[in-house]
mmCIF file of C-alpha atoms in Angstrom:
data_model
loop_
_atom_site.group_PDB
_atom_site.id
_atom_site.type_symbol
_atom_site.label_atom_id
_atom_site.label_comp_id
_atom_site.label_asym_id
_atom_site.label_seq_id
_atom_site.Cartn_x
_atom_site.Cartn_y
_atom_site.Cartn_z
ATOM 1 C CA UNK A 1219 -25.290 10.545 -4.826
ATOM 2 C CA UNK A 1220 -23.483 12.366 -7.462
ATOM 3 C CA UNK A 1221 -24.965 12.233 -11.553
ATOM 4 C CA UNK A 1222 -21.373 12.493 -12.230
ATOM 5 C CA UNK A 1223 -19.774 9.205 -14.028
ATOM 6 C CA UNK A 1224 -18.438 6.669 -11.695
ATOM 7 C CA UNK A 1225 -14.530 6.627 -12.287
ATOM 8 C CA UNK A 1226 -14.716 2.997 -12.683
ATOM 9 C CA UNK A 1227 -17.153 3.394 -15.746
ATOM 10 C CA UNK A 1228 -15.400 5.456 -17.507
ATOM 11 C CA UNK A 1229 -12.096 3.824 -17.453
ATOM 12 C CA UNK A 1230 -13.425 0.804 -18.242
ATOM 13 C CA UNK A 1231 -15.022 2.124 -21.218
ATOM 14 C CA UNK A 1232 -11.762 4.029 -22.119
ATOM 15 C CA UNK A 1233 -10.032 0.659 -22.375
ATOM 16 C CA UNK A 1234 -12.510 -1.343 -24.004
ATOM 17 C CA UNK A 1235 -12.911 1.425 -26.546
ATOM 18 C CA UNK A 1236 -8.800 1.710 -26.925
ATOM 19 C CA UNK A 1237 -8.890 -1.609 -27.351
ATOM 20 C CA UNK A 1238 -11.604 -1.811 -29.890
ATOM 21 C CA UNK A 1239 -10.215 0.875 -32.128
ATOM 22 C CA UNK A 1240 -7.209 -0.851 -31.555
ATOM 23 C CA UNK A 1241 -8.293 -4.032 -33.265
ATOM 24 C CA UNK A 1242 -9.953 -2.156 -36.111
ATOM 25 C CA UNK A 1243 -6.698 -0.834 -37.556
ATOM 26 C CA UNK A 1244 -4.952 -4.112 -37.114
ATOM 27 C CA UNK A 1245 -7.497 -5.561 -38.838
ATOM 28 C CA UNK A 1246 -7.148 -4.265 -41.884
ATOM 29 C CA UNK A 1247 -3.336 -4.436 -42.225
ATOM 30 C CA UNK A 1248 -2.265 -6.603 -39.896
ATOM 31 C CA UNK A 1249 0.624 -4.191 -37.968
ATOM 32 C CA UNK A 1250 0.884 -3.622 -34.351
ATOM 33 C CA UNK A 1251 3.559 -1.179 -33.517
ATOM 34 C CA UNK A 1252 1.895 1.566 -36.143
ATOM 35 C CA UNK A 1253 -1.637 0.910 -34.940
ATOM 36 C CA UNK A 1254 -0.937 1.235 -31.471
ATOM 37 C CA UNK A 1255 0.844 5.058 -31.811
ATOM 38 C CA UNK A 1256 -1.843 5.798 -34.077
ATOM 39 C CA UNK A 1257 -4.642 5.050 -31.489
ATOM 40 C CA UNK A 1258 -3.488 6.530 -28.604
ATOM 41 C CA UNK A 1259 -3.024 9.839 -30.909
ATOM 42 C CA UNK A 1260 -6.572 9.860 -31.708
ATOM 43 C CA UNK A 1261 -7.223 8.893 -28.010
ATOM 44 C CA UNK A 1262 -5.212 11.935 -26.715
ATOM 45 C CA UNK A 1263 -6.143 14.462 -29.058
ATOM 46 C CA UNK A 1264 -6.449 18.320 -27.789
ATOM 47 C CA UNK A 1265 -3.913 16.570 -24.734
ATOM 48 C CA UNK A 1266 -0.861 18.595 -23.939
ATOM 49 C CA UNK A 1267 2.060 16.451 -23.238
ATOM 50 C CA UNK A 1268 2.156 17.616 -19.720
ATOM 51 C CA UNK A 1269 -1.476 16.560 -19.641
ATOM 52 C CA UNK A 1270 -1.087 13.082 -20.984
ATOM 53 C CA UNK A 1271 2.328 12.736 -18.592
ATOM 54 C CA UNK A 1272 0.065 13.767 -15.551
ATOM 55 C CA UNK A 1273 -2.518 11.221 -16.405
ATOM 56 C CA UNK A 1274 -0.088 8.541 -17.153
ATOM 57 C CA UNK A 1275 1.616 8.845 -13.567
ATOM 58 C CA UNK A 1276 -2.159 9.272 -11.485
ATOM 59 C CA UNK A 1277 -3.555 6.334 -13.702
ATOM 60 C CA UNK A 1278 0.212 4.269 -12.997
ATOM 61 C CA UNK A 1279 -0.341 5.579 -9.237
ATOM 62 C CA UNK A 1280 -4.073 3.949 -9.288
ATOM 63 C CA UNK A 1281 -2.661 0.614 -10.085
ATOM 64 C CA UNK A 1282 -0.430 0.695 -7.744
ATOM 65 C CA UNK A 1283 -2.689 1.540 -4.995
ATOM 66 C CA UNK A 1284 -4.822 -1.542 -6.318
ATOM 67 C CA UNK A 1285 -1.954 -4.082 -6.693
ATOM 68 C CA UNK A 1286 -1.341 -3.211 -3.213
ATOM 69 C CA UNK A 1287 -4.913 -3.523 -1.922
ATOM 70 C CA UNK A 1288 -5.225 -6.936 -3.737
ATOM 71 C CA UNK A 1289 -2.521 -8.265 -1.694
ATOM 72 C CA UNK A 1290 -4.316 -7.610 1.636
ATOM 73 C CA UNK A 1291 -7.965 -9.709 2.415
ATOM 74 C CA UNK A 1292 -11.227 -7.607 1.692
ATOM 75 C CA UNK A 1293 -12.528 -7.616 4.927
ATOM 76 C CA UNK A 1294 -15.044 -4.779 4.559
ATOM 77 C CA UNK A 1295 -16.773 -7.395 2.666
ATOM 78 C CA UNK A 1296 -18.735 -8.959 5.701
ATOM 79 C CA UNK A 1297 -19.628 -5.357 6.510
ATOM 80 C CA UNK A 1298 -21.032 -4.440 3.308
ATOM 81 C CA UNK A 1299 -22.979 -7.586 2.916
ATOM 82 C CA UNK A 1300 -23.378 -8.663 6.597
#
């Protein structure tokens, strides 16, 4: 097994803590629009825009592939658990 993060993890922690900072600059003044630029700035700091484009389109390509698999039964399950 690798001691590398689990995918998963990690962008489950990305959105929580998106979200989080999120909320913390709409709490104090109440805008959305503003807040939400200003996050993802901090978020993809040291990012090229190439970089950020590239992630954009794998992370957009991710949910597809799930949207897709979601559609169809999990029938690995029984194997897993069987």
């Amino acid at each position: 097994m690798s001691s590398s993060p689990n995918i998963s993890f990690v962008l489950h922690d990305v959105a929580r803590l998106l979200r989080k900072r999120f909320e913390q600059r709409s709490r104090t003044s109440g805008l959305t629009r503003g807040n939400g630029q200003k996050t993802r700035d901090e978020a993809f700091a040291g990012l090229s825009p190439e970089t950020q484009q590239h992630l954009l389109q794998t992370l957009t390509l991710i949910k597809s592939n799930l949207l897709a698999a979601c559609t169809q039964p999990a029938v690995d399950r029984e194997k897993v658990h069987g």
